[in-house]
XYZ file of C-alpha atoms in Angstrom:
367
model
C 0.000 0.000 0.000
C 1.224 3.492 -0.819
C 1.592 5.011 2.645
C 2.178 8.453 1.214
C -1.189 8.412 -0.495
C -2.865 7.840 2.861
C -1.401 11.013 4.280
C -1.758 13.134 1.136
C -5.343 12.384 0.188
C -8.579 13.723 1.585
C -12.069 12.914 0.381
C -14.254 16.009 0.609
C -17.392 13.911 0.486
C -16.671 13.412 4.175
C -19.856 13.365 6.226
C -20.738 12.739 9.838
C -19.508 9.149 9.652
C -15.967 10.445 9.276
C -16.247 13.823 10.961
C -17.496 12.531 14.296
C -14.742 9.908 14.706
C -12.212 12.619 13.872
C -13.686 14.812 16.554
C -13.460 11.941 19.033
C -9.868 11.467 17.993
C -9.182 15.147 18.610
C -10.484 14.749 22.141
C -7.720 12.293 22.882
C -9.186 8.896 22.052
C -5.966 7.202 21.091
C -5.713 5.464 17.725
C -3.095 2.905 16.775
C -1.066 5.044 14.365
C -0.540 7.733 16.988
C 1.737 5.414 18.915
C 4.110 5.665 15.966
C 5.369 9.000 17.333
C 4.365 10.121 20.817
C 6.246 13.391 20.241
C 3.346 14.544 18.086
C 1.309 15.051 21.233
C 3.802 17.192 23.136
C 1.997 20.194 24.551
C -1.445 18.743 23.896
C -3.983 20.499 26.026
C -1.420 23.019 27.297
C -0.974 25.473 24.446
C -3.159 26.958 21.738
C -2.510 25.695 18.214
C -2.978 28.433 15.629
C -3.724 27.812 11.964
C -3.717 30.275 9.071
C -5.593 29.378 5.879
C -5.702 31.364 2.635
C -8.135 30.722 -0.230
C -7.391 30.609 -3.928
C -8.340 33.511 -6.182
C -5.653 34.516 -8.678
C -4.645 38.170 -8.532
C -7.266 38.598 -5.810
C -4.563 37.211 -3.549
C -3.602 40.870 -3.200
C -6.466 41.162 -0.682
C -5.143 38.636 1.880
C -1.564 39.756 1.209
C -2.480 43.376 2.000
C -4.550 42.286 4.999
C -1.616 40.370 6.472
C 0.869 43.116 5.593
C -1.221 45.589 7.581
C -1.342 43.184 10.521
C 2.450 42.969 10.374
C 2.658 46.748 10.626
C 0.519 46.612 13.752
C 2.250 43.712 15.536
C 5.728 44.676 14.331
C 6.824 41.234 13.165
C 6.361 38.761 10.327
C 3.094 36.828 10.247
C 4.572 33.351 9.844
C 6.071 33.380 13.344
C 2.628 33.326 14.944
C 1.161 30.195 13.340
C 1.727 26.490 13.932
C 0.295 25.498 10.538
C -0.270 27.452 7.318
C -2.498 26.033 4.583
C -3.071 27.745 1.247
C -4.565 26.957 -2.139
C -3.549 28.373 -5.531
C -2.664 32.040 -4.976
C -3.161 31.334 -1.277
C -0.668 28.508 -1.666
C 1.927 30.927 -3.006
C 1.336 33.153 0.011
C 1.460 30.179 2.388
C 4.769 29.022 0.928
C 6.237 32.504 1.170
C 5.123 32.981 4.759
C 6.368 29.512 5.638
C 9.795 30.331 4.229
C 10.032 33.432 6.381
C 9.073 36.167 3.935
C 6.960 38.988 5.283
C 3.468 39.576 3.947
C 4.676 42.987 2.777
C 7.339 41.302 0.625
C 4.733 38.962 -0.845
C 2.376 41.851 -1.555
C 5.219 43.523 -3.451
C 5.621 40.296 -5.442
C 2.039 40.574 -6.731
C 2.426 44.240 -7.539
C 5.714 43.722 -9.368
C 4.848 40.624 -11.374
C 1.031 40.584 -11.599
C 0.798 42.314 -14.971
C 3.468 40.030 -16.432
C 1.932 36.830 -15.096
C -1.530 37.725 -16.369
C -0.519 38.926 -19.809
C -2.777 37.288 -22.389
C -1.312 35.134 -25.145
C -3.469 36.997 -27.676
C -3.241 40.574 -26.489
C -2.847 41.968 -30.029
C -5.615 39.959 -31.664
C -9.251 40.766 -32.293
C -11.656 39.716 -29.489
C -13.357 37.104 -31.658
C -9.979 35.537 -32.469
C -9.058 35.602 -28.787
C -12.264 33.708 -27.997
C -11.674 31.047 -30.644
C -8.023 30.643 -29.649
C -9.070 30.260 -26.035
C -11.065 27.171 -26.926
C -7.825 25.370 -27.778
C -5.279 26.824 -25.339
C -5.032 28.299 -21.857
C -5.397 32.036 -21.467
C -1.926 32.537 -20.011
C 1.470 30.921 -20.403
C 3.184 29.185 -17.511
C 6.647 30.658 -18.162
C 5.998 34.189 -16.784
C 4.595 32.719 -13.571
C 7.532 30.336 -13.249
C 10.033 33.125 -13.860
C 8.385 35.335 -11.249
C 8.345 32.528 -8.683
C 11.991 31.736 -9.359
C 12.902 35.370 -8.825
C 11.185 35.253 -5.428
C 11.899 31.767 -4.130
C 14.982 30.720 -6.096
C 15.882 27.056 -5.496
C 14.430 26.823 -2.003
C 12.882 23.501 -1.013
C 9.657 22.836 0.855
C 11.777 21.370 3.654
C 13.248 24.813 4.321
C 9.940 26.148 5.625
C 10.102 27.473 9.170
C 6.577 26.339 9.991
C 4.278 23.506 8.941
C 2.815 24.088 5.482
C 0.130 22.198 3.531
C -0.575 22.913 -0.156
C -3.334 21.092 -2.125
C -3.242 20.185 -5.810
C -5.001 17.626 -8.031
C -3.674 14.761 -10.157
C -5.287 15.312 -13.548
C -4.685 11.744 -14.738
C -6.242 9.896 -11.817
C -8.536 12.550 -10.391
C -6.958 11.935 -6.981
C -6.057 14.794 -4.673
C -2.359 15.528 -4.255
C -1.310 17.409 -1.137
C 2.200 18.744 -0.591
C 3.303 18.840 3.038
C 6.306 19.730 5.102
C 7.661 16.773 7.078
C 5.560 17.413 10.162
C 4.907 13.690 10.587
C 7.448 10.840 10.475
C 5.744 9.247 7.466
C 5.963 12.395 5.332
C 9.278 11.491 3.734
C 9.233 12.893 0.192
C 7.577 16.288 -0.219
C 10.171 18.229 1.757
C 12.609 17.631 -1.130
C 10.343 19.374 -3.651
C 11.213 22.816 -4.971
C 8.930 25.523 -3.644
C 8.548 26.887 -7.185
C 7.227 23.525 -8.383
C 4.764 23.258 -5.499
C 3.522 26.780 -6.245
C 3.071 25.986 -9.946
C 1.167 22.800 -9.121
C -1.338 24.418 -6.781
C -1.928 27.448 -9.042
C -2.371 25.730 -12.427
C -5.991 26.840 -12.782
C -7.695 25.127 -15.759
C -8.341 27.495 -18.705
C -5.966 30.042 -17.135
C -2.675 28.118 -16.932
C -1.413 24.787 -18.321
C -1.193 21.764 -16.036
C 2.099 21.476 -14.182
C 4.187 18.384 -14.875
C 5.793 17.115 -11.677
C 9.253 15.550 -11.785
C 7.495 12.175 -11.845
C 5.624 13.207 -14.996
C 2.262 13.443 -13.235
C 0.096 16.351 -14.480
C -1.067 18.478 -11.555
C -3.628 21.273 -11.568
C -5.030 23.894 -9.227
C -5.918 22.662 -5.748
C -8.890 25.004 -5.943
C -10.740 22.310 -7.876
C -11.363 20.542 -4.573
C -10.095 22.805 -1.767
C -10.286 26.427 -2.867
C -11.227 27.242 0.701
C -8.814 24.960 2.607
C -10.119 25.579 6.120
C -11.654 22.097 6.346
C -8.477 20.500 5.041
C -6.442 22.400 7.625
C -8.503 21.199 10.571
C -8.475 17.597 9.352
C -4.679 17.845 9.036
C -4.392 19.266 12.538
C -6.565 16.605 14.122
C -5.964 13.581 11.912
C -2.234 13.906 11.219
C -0.790 16.189 13.886
C -2.976 14.797 16.649
C -3.955 18.160 18.090
C -6.973 18.398 20.360
C -10.003 20.158 18.938
C -10.221 22.345 22.033
C -6.676 23.662 21.419
C -7.197 24.765 17.811
C -8.040 28.211 16.510
C -8.148 29.058 12.801
C -7.639 32.412 11.110
C -9.091 31.982 7.607
C -8.753 34.531 4.795
C -10.651 34.496 1.507
C -9.925 36.526 -1.624
C -13.351 38.232 -1.631
C -16.580 36.563 -2.748
C -19.694 37.420 -4.732
C -23.348 36.634 -4.179
C -24.140 33.418 -6.027
C -26.973 35.073 -7.974
C -28.412 31.980 -9.697
C -31.800 33.068 -11.051
C -33.389 29.667 -10.928
C -36.929 30.540 -11.946
C -35.991 32.772 -14.845
C -33.039 30.988 -16.425
C -33.189 27.319 -15.468
C -34.690 26.370 -18.833
C -31.637 27.745 -20.675
C -29.738 24.633 -19.615
C -26.173 24.255 -20.842
C -25.754 27.808 -22.130
C -26.554 29.307 -18.743
C -24.882 26.701 -16.555
C -21.661 26.784 -18.575
C -21.150 30.286 -17.166
C -22.481 29.603 -13.665
C -21.359 26.093 -12.745
C -17.902 27.186 -11.573
C -19.411 29.787 -9.233
C -21.864 27.248 -7.823
C -19.126 24.660 -7.357
C -16.761 27.058 -5.590
C -19.497 28.364 -3.313
C -20.587 24.851 -2.365
C -17.011 23.716 -1.699
C -16.299 26.709 0.501
C -19.507 26.212 2.447
C -18.807 22.525 3.004
C -15.195 23.143 3.964
C -16.187 25.742 6.527
C -18.989 23.534 7.836
C -16.595 20.614 8.284
C -14.162 22.763 10.244
C -16.943 24.175 12.412
C -18.220 20.691 13.194
C -14.773 19.501 14.243
C -13.563 22.397 16.396
C -16.594 24.616 16.924
C -17.766 27.706 15.096
C -16.387 29.984 17.808
C -12.826 28.848 17.067
C -12.826 29.852 13.397
C -12.199 33.477 12.459
C -13.196 33.772 8.809
C -12.796 36.950 6.746
C -13.968 36.929 3.148
C -15.837 40.134 2.239
C -18.646 39.997 -0.298
C -18.241 42.403 -3.207
C -20.436 43.409 -6.143
C -20.822 40.768 -8.833
C -18.152 41.109 -11.504
C -16.060 43.595 -9.514
C -12.972 41.371 -9.300
C -11.869 38.527 -11.569
C -8.978 36.109 -11.101
C -6.957 38.153 -13.584
C -8.170 41.713 -12.822
C -4.722 43.258 -12.601
C -6.237 46.716 -13.003
C -7.982 46.240 -9.641
C -4.872 45.511 -7.575
C -4.924 48.907 -5.889
C -8.580 48.430 -4.901
C -7.816 44.988 -3.501
C -4.865 46.358 -1.571
C -6.932 49.155 -0.081
C -9.707 46.761 0.881
C -7.253 44.372 2.536
C -5.661 47.140 4.594
C -9.037 48.517 5.643
C -10.384 45.136 6.747
C -7.219 44.483 8.744
C -7.614 47.723 10.676
C -11.291 47.015 11.300
C -10.772 43.451 12.548
C -7.487 43.568 14.469
C -9.275 43.706 17.828
C -11.147 40.497 16.965
C -8.050 38.537 15.950
C -5.453 39.816 18.417
C -5.528 36.413 20.142
C -3.470 35.057 17.235
C -0.674 37.583 17.723
C -0.177 37.702 21.471
C 2.507 35.002 21.442
C 4.703 33.428 18.800
C 4.051 29.813 17.837
C 6.307 27.087 19.200
C 9.351 26.371 17.007
C 8.765 23.807 14.266
C 11.180 20.869 14.128
C 10.645 18.794 10.963
C 11.133 15.049 11.070
C 13.186 15.007 7.863
C 15.502 17.469 6.152
C 17.298 20.558 7.406
C 16.484 24.242 7.489
C 18.456 26.604 5.364
C 19.053 29.184 8.092
C 21.592 31.248 6.187
């Protein structure tokens, strides 16, 4: 049996039959695999475990980046030092990787502002709109190379194992349809991912279908955007904390950031009869909304609604798109404003630094 698959797969059809046993597990009902490493439980029940999650959303990642950068200005230190686990999807995965490596949110915000227009430069910028549409039926809207080049400028050859905190990044195997989750070696059985290049992990989680080509891993496996199953990774983060790290539900608090959302606005009575033409434009919105709702509901069931601090402001329909580079300044302003308005509600996360992370495999690059 492929042990790695056990620890890197999560079925989001999880219902009460799985959620309730996980909750029991979190409340210290020992399971056989836990005995594999009693060190996982050090501090259980004695110290708060803090998780940061960041949704996917393309250039809308400027919102959480600006939010966190403003928090850094207030607390006077980098965000990553305050969290025991950081989980991010797609653009949120890029932020999670950067924070995990020790970059400040302000540095990551500057990354978006410097490279956003280059990353989201259309293949067909000089063609007629009708030609752009036809070409888009056969190829992705953007090339992978500008994104890769930007990531290499920021992260260089750093490896996932160099992260200073626990990091989890979801992706999807396009050949098998199985989830693929990159993780730091925060459990003894996680023996491979820490050797992966951070740039490759970022490309895998952000390869949004129709926007960017699938990423080919070193093994040849085609990987695409983790947002296809965990765009809001809050549920994944809590399952990781309880099921893999063995943390108690009563110890966990989650700070969850979205990239803004829109009202679903499905006009059932008026448009349902249009069938494929209508749903072709709406199905992605419905899917993402449902996934986010289920993910949040799963997390709330496992650790309690009062322990999840979720910030994902609703904006006017069509205001921001995944590639709205012209709206970066608006997103930045919104992120800064929300941070100032909510700091009193989330100060519990920034009163003390998280305990140092000691990976089971690999070494930090502390130079």
